[in-house]
mmCIF file with all atom_site columns, N, CA and C in Angstrom:
data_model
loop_
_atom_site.group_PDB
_atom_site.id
_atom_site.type_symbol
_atom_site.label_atom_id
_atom_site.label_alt_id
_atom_site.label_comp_id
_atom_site.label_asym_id
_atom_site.label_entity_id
_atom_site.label_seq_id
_atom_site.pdbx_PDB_ins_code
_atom_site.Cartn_x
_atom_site.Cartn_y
_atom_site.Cartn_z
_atom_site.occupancy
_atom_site.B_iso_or_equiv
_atom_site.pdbx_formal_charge
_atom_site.auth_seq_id
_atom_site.auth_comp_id
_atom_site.auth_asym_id
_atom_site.auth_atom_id
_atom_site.pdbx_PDB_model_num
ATOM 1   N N  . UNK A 1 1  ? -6.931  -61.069 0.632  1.00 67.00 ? 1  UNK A N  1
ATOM 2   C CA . UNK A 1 1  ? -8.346  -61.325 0.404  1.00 67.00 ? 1  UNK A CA 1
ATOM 3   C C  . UNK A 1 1  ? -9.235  -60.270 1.058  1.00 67.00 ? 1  UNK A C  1
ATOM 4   N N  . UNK A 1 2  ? -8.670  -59.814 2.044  1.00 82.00 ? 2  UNK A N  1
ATOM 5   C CA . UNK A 1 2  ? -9.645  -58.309 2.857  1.00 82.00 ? 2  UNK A CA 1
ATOM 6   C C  . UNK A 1 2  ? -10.081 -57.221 0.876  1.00 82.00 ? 2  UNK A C  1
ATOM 7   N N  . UNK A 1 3  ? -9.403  -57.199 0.813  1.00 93.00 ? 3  UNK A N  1
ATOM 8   C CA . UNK A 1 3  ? -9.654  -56.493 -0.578 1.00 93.00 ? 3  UNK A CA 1
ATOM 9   C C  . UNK A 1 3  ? -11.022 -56.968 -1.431 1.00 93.00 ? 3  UNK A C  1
ATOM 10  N N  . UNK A 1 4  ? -11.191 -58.160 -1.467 1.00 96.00 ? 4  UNK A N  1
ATOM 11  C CA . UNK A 1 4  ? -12.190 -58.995 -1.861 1.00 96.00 ? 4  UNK A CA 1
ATOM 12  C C  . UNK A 1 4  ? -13.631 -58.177 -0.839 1.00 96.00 ? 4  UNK A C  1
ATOM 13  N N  . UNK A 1 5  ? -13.741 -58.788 -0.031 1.00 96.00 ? 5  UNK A N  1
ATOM 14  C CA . UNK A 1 5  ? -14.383 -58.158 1.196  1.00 96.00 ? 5  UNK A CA 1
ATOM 15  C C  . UNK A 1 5  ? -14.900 -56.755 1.155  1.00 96.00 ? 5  UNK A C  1
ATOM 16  N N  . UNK A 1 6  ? -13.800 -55.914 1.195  1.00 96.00 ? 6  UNK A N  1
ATOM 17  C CA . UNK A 1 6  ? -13.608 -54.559 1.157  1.00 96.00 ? 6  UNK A CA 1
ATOM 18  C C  . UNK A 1 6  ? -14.611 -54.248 -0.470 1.00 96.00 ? 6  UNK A C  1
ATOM 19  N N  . UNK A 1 7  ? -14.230 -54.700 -1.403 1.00 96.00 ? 7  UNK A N  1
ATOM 20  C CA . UNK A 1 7  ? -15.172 -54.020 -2.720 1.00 96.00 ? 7  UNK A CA 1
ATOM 21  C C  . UNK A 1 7  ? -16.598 -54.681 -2.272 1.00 96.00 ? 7  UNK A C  1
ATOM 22  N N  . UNK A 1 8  ? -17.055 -55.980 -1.902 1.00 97.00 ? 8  UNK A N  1
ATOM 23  C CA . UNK A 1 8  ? -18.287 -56.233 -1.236 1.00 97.00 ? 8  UNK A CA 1
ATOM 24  C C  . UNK A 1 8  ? -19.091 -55.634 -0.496 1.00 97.00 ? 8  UNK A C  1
ATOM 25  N N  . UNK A 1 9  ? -18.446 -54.940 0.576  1.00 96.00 ? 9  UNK A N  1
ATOM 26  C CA . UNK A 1 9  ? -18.921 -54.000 1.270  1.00 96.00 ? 9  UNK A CA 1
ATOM 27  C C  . UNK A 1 9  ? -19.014 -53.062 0.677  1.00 96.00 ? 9  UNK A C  1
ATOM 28  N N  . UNK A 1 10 ? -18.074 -52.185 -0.229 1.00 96.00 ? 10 UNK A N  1
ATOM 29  C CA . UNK A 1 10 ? -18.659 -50.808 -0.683 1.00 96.00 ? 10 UNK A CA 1
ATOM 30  C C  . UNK A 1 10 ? -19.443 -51.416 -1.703 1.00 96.00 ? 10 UNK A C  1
ATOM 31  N N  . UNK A 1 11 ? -19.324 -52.190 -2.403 1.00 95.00 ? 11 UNK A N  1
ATOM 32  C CA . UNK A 1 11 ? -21.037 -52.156 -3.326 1.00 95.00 ? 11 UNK A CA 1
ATOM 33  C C  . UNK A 1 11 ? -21.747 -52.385 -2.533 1.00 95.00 ? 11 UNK A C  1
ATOM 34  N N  . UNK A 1 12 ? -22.001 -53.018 -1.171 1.00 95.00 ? 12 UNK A N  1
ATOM 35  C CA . UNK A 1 12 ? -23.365 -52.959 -0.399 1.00 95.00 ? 12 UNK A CA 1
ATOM 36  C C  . UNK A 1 12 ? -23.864 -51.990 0.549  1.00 95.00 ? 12 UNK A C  1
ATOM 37  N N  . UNK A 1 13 ? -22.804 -50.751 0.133  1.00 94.00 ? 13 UNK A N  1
ATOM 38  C CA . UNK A 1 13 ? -23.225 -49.699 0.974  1.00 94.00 ? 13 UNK A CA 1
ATOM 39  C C  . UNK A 1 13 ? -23.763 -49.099 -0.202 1.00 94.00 ? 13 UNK A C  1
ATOM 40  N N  . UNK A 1 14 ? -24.014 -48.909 -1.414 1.00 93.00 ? 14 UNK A N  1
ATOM 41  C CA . UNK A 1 14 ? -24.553 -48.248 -2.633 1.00 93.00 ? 14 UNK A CA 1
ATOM 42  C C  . UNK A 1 14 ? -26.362 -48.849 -2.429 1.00 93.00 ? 14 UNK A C  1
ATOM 43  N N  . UNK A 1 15 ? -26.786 -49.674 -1.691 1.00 90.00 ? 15 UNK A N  1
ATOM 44  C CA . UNK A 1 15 ? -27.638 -50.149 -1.862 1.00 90.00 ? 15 UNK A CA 1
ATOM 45  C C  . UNK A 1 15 ? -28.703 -49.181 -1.045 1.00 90.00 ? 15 UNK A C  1
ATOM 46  N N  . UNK A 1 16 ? -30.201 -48.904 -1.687 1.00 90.00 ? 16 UNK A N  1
ATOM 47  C CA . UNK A 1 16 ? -30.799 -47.814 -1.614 1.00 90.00 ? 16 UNK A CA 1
ATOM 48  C C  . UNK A 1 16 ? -31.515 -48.375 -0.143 1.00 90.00 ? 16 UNK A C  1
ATOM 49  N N  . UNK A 1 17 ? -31.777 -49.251 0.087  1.00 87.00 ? 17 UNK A N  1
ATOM 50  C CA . UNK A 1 17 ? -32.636 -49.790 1.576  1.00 87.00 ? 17 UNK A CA 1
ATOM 51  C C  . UNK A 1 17 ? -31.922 -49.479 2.431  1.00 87.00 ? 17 UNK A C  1
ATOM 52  N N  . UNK A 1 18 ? -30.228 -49.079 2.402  1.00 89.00 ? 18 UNK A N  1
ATOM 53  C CA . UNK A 1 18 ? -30.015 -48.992 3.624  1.00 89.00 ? 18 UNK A CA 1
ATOM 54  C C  . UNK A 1 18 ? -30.583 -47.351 4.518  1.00 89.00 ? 18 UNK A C  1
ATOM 55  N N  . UNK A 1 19 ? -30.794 -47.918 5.813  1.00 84.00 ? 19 UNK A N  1
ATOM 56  C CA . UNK A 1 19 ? -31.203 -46.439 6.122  1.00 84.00 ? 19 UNK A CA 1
ATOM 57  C C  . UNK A 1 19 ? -30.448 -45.554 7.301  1.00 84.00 ? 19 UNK A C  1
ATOM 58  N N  . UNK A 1 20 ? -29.066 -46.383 7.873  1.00 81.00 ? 20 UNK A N  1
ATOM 59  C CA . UNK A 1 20 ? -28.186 -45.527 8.294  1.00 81.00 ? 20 UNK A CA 1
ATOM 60  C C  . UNK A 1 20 ? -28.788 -45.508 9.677  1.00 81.00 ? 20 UNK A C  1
ATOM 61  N N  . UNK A 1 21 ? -29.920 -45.944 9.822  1.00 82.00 ? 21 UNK A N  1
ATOM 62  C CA . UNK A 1 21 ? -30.376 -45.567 11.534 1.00 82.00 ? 21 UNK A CA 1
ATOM 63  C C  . UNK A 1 21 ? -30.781 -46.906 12.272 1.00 82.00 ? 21 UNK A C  1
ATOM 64  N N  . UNK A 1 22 ? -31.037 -48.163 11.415 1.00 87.00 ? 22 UNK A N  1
ATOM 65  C CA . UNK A 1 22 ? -31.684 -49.124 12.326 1.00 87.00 ? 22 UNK A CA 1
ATOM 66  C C  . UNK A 1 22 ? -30.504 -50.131 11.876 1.00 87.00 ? 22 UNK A C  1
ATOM 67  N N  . UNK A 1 23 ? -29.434 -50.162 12.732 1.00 88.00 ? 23 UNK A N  1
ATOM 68  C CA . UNK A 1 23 ? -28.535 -50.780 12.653 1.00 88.00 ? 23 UNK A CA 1
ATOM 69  C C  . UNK A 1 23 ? -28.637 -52.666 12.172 1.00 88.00 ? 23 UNK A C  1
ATOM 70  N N  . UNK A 1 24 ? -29.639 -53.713 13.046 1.00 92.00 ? 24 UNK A N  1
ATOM 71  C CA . UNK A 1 24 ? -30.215 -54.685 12.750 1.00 92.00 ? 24 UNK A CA 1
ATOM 72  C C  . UNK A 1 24 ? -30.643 -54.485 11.301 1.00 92.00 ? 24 UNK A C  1
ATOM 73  N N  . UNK A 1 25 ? -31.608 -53.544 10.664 1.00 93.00 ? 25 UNK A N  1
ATOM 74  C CA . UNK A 1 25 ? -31.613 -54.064 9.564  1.00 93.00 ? 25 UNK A CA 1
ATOM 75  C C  . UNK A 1 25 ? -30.571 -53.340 8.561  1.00 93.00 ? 25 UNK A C  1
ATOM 76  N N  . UNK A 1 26 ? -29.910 -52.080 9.035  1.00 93.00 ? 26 UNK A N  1
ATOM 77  C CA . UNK A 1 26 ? -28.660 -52.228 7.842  1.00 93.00 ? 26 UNK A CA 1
ATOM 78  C C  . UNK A 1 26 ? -27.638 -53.533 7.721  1.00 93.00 ? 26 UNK A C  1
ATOM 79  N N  . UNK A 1 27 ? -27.529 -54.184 8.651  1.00 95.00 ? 27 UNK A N  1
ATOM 80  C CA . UNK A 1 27 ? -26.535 -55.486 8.899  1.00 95.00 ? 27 UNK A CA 1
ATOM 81  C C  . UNK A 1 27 ? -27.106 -56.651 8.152  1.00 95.00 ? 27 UNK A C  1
ATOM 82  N N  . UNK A 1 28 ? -28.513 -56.684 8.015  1.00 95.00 ? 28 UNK A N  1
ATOM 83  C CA . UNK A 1 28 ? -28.896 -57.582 7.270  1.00 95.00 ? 28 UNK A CA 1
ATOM 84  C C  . UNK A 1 28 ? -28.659 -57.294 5.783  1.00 95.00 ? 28 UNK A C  1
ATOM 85  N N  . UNK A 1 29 ? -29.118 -55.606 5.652  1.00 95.00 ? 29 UNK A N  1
ATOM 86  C CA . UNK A 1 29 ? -29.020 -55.454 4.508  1.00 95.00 ? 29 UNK A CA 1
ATOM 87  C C  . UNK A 1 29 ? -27.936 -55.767 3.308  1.00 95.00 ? 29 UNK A C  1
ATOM 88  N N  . UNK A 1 30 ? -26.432 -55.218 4.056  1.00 96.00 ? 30 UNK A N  1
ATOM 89  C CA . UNK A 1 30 ? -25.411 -55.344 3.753  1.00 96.00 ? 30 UNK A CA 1
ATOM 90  C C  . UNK A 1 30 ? -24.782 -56.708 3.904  1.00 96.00 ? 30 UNK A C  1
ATOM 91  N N  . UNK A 1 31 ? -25.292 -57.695 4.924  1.00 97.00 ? 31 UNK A N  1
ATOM 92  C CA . UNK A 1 31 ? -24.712 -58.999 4.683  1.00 97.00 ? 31 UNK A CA 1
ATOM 93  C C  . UNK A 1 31 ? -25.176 -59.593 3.397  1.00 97.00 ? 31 UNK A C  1
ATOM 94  N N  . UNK A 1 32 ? -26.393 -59.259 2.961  1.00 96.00 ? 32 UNK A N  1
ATOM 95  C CA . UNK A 1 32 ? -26.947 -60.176 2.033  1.00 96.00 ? 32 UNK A CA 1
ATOM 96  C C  . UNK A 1 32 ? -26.564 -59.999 0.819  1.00 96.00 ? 32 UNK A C  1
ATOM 97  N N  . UNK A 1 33 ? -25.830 -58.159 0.638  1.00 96.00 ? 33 UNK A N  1
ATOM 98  C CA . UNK A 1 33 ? -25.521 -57.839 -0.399 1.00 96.00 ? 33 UNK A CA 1
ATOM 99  C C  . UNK A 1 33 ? -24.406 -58.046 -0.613 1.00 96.00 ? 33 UNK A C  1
ATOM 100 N N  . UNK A 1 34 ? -23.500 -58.263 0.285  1.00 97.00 ? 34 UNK A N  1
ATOM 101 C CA . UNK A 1 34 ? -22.261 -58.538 0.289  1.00 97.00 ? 34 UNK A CA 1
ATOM 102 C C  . UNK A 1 34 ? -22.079 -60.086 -0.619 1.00 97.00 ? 34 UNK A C  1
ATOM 103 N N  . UNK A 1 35 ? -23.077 -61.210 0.141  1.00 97.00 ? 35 UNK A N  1
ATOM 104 C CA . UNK A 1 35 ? -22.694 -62.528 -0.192 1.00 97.00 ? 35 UNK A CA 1
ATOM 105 C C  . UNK A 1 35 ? -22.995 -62.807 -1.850 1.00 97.00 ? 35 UNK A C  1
ATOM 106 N N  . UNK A 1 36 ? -24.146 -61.871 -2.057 1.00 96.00 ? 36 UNK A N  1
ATOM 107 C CA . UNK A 1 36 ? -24.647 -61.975 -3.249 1.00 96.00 ? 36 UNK A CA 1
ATOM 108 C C  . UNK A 1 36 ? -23.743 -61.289 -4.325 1.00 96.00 ? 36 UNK A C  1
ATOM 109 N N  . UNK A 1 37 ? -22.916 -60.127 -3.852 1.00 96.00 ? 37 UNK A N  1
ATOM 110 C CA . UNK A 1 37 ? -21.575 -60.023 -4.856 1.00 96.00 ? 37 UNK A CA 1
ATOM 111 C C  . UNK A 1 37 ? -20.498 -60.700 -4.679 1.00 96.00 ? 37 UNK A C  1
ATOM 112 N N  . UNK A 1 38 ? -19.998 -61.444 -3.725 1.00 96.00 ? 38 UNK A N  1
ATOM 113 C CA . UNK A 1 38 ? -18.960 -62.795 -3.329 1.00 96.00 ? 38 UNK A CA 1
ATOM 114 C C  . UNK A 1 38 ? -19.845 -63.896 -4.245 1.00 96.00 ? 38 UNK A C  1
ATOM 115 N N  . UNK A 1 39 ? -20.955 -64.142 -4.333 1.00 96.00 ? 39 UNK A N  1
ATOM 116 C CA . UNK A 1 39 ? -21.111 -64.963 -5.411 1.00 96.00 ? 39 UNK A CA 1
ATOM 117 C C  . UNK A 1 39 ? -21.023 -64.998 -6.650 1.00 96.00 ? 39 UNK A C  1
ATOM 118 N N  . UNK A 1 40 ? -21.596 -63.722 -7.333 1.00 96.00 ? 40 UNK A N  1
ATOM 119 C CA . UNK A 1 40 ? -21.407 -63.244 -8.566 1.00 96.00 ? 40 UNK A CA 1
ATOM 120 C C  . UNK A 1 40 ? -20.038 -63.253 -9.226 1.00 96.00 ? 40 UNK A C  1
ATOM 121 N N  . UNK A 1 41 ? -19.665 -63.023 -8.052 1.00 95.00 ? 41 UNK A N  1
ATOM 122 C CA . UNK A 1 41 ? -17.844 -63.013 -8.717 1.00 95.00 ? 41 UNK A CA 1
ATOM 123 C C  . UNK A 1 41 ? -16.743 -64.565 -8.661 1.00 95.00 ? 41 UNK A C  1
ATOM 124 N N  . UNK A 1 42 ? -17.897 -65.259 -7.905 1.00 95.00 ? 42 UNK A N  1
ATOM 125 C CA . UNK A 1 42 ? -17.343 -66.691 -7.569 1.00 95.00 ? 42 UNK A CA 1
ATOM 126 C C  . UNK A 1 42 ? -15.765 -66.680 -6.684 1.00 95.00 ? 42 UNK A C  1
ATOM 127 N N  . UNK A 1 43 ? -16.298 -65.857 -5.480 1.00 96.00 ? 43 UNK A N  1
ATOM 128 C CA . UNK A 1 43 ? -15.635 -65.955 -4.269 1.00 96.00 ? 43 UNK A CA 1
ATOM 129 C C  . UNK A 1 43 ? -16.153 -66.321 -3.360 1.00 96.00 ? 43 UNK A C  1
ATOM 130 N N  . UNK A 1 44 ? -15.879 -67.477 -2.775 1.00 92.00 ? 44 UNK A N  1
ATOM 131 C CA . UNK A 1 44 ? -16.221 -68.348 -1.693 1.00 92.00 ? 44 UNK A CA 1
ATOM 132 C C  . UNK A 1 44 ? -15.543 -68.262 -0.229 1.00 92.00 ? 44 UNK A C  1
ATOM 133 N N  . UNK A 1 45 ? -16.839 -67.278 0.649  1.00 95.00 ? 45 UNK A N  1
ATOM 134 C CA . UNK A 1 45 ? -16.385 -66.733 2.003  1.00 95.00 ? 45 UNK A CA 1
ATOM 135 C C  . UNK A 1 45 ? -17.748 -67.186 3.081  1.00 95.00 ? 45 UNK A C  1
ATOM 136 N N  . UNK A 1 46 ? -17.671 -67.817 3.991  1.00 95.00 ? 46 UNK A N  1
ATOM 137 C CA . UNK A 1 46 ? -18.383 -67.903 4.809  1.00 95.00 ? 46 UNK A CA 1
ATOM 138 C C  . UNK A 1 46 ? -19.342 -67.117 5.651  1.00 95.00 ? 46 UNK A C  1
ATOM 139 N N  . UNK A 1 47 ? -20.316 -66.959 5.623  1.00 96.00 ? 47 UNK A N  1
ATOM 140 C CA . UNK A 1 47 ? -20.992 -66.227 6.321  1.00 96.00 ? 47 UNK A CA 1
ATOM 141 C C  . UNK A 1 47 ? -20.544 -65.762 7.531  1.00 96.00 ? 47 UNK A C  1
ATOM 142 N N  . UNK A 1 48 ? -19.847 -66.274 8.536  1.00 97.00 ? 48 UNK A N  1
ATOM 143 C CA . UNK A 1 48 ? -19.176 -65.683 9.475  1.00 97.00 ? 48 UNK A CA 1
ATOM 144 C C  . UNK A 1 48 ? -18.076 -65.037 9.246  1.00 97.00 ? 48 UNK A C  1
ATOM 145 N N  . UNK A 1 49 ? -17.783 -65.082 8.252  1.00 97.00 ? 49 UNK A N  1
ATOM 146 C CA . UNK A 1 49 ? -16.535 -64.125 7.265  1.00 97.00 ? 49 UNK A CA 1
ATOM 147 C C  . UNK A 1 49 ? -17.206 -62.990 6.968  1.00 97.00 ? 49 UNK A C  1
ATOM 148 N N  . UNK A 1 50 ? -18.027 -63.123 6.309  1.00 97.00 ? 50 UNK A N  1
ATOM 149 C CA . UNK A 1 50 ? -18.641 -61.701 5.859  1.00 97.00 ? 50 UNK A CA 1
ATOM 150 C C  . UNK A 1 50 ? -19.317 -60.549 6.871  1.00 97.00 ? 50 UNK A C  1
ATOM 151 N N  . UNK A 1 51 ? -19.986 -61.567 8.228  1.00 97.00 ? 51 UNK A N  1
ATOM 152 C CA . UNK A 1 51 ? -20.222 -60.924 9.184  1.00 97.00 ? 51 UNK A CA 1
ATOM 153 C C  . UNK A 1 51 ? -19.364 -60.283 10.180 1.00 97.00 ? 51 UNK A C  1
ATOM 154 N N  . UNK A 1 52 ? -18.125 -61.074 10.432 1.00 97.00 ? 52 UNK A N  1
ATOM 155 C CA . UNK A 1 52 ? -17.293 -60.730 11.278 1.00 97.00 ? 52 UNK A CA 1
ATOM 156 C C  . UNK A 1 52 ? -16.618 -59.218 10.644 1.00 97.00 ? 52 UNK A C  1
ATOM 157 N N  . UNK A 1 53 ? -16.414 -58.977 8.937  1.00 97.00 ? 53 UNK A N  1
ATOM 158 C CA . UNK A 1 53 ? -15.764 -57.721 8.409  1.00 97.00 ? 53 UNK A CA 1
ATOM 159 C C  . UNK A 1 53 ? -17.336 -56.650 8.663  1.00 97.00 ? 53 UNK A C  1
ATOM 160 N N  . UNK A 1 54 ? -18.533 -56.875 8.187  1.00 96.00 ? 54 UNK A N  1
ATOM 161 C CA . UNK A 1 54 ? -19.278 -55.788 8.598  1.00 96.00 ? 54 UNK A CA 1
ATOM 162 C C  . UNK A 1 54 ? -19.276 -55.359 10.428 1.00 96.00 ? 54 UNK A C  1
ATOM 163 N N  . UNK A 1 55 ? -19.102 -56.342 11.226 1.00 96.00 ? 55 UNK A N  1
ATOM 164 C CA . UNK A 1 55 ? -18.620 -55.647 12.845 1.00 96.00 ? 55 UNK A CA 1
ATOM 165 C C  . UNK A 1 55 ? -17.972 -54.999 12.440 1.00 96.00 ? 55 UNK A C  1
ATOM 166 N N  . UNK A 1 56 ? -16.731 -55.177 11.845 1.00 96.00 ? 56 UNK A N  1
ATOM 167 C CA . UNK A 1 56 ? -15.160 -54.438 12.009 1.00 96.00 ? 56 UNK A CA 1
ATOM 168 C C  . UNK A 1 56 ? -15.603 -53.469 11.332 1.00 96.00 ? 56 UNK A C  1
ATOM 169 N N  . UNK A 1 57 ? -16.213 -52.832 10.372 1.00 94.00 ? 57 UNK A N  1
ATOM 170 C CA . UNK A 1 57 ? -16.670 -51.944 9.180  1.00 94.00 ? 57 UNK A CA 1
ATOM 171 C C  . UNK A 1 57 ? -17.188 -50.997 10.415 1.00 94.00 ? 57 UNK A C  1
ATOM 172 N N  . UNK A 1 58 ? -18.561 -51.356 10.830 1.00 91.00 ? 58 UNK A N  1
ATOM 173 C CA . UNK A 1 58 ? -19.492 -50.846 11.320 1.00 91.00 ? 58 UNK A CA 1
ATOM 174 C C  . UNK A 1 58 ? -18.632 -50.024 12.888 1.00 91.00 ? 58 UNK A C  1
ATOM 175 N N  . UNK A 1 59 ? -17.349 -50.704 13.608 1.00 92.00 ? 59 UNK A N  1
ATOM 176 C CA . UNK A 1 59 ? -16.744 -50.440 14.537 1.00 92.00 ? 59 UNK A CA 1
ATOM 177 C C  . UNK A 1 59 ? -15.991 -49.097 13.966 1.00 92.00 ? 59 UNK A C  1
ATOM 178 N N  . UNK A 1 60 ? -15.730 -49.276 13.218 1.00 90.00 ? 60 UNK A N  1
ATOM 179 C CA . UNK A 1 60 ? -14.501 -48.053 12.302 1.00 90.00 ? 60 UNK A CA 1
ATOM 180 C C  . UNK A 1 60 ? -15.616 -46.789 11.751 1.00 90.00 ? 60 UNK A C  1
ATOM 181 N N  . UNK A 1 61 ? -16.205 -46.877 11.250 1.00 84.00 ? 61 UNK A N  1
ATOM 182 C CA . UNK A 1 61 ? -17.080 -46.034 10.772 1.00 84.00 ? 61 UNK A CA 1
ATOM 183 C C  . UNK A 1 61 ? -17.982 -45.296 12.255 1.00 84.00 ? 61 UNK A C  1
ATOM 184 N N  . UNK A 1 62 ? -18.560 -45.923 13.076 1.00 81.00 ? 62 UNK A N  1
ATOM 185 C CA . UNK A 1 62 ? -18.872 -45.273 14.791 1.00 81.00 ? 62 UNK A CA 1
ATOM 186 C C  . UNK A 1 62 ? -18.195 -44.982 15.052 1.00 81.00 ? 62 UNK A C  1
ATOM 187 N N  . UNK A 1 63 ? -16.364 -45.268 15.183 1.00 84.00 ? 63 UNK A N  1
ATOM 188 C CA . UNK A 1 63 ? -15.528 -44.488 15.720 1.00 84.00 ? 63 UNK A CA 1
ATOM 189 C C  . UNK A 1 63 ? -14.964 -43.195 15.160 1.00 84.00 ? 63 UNK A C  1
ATOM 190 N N  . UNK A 1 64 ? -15.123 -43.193 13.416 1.00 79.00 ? 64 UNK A N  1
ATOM 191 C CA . UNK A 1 64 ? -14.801 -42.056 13.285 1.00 79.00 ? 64 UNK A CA 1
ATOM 192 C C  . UNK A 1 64 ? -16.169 -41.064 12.663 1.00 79.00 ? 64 UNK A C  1
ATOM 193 N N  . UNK A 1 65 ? -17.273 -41.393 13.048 1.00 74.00 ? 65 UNK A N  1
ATOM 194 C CA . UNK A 1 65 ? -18.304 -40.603 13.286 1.00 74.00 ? 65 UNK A CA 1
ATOM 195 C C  . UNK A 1 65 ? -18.522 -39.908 14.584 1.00 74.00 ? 65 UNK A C  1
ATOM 196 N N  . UNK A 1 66 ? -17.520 -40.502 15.788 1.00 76.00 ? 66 UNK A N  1
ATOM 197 C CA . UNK A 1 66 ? -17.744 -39.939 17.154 1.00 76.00 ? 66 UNK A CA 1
ATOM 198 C C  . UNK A 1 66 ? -17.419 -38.168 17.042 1.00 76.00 ? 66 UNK A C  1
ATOM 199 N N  . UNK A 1 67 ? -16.645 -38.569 16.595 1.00 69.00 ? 67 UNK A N  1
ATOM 200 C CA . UNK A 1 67 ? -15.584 -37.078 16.370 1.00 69.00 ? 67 UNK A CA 1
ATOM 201 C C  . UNK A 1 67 ? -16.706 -36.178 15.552 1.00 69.00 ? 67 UNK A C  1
ATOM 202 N N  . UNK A 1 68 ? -17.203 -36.532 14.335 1.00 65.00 ? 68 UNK A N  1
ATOM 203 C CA . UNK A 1 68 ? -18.219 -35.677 13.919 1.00 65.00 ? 68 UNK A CA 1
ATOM 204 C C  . UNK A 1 68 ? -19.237 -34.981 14.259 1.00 65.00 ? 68 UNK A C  1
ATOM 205 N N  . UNK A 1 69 ? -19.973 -36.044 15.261 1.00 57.00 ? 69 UNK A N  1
ATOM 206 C CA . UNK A 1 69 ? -20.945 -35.896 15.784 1.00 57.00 ? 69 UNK A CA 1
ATOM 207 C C  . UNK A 1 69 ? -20.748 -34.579 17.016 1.00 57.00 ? 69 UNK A C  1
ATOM 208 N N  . UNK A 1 70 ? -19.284 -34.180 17.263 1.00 55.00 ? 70 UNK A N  1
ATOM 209 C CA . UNK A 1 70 ? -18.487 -33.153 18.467 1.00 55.00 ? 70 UNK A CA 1
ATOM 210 C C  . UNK A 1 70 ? -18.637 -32.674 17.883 1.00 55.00 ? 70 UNK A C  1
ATOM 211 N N  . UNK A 1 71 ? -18.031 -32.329 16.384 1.00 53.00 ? 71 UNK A N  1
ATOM 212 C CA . UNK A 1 71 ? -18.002 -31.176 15.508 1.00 53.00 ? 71 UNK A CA 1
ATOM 213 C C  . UNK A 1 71 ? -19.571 -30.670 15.339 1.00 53.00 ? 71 UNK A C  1
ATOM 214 N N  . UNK A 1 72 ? -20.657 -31.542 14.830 1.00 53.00 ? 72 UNK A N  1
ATOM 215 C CA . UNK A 1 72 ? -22.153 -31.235 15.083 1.00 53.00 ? 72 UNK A CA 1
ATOM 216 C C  . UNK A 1 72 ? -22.909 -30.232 16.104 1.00 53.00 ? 72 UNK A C  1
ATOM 217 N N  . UNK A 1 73 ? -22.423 -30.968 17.443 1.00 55.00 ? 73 UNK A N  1
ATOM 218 C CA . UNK A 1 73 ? -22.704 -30.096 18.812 1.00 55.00 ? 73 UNK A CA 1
ATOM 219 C C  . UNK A 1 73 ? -21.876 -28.992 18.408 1.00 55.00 ? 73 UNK A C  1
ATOM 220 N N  . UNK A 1 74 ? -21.460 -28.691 18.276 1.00 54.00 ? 74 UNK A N  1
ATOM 221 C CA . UNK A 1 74 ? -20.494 -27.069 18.454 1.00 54.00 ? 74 UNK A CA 1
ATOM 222 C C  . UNK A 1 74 ? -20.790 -26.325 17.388 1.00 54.00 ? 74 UNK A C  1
ATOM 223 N N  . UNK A 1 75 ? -21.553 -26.740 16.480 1.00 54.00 ? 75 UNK A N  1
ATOM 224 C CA . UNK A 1 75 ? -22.213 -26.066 15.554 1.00 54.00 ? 75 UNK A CA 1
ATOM 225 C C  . UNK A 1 75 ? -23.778 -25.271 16.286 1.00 54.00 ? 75 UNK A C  1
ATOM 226 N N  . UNK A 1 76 ? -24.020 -26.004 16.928 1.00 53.00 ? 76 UNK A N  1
ATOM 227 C CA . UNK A 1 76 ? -25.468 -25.728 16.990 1.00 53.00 ? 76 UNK A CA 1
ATOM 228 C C  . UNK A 1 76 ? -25.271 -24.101 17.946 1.00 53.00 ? 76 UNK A C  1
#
């Protein structure tokens, strides 16, 4: 079922409001879009389901932006 989840999240990262810098409201953004394609598709996941995979999302994606952000500095 992570698979389920997983296509939720990438269609709610396609969504144009998000803005990549104010973390609170990308989390809203993406929870809401998430539940609203778990509905459309008539998959039934709990809101603390959907929230608990955007932490884990949002944890994975900061960790492998750390490394980028090194590569950034050494550019300048």
């Amino acid at each position: 079922m992570e698979n389920v989840l997983r296509k939720a999240f990438m269609d709610a990262m396609n969504n144009p409001a998000l803005t990549f810098a104010d973390y609170s409201t990308d989390f809203i953004v993406i929870k809401s879009a998430m539940i609203g394609y778990l509905e459309r598709k008539d998959y039934e996941y709990s809101e603390d389901e959907v929230e608990k995979y955007i932490k884990k999302k949002f944890a994975e994606i900061h960790e492998f932006l750390k490394d980028f952000s090194y590569s950034n500095k050494m550019m300048d």
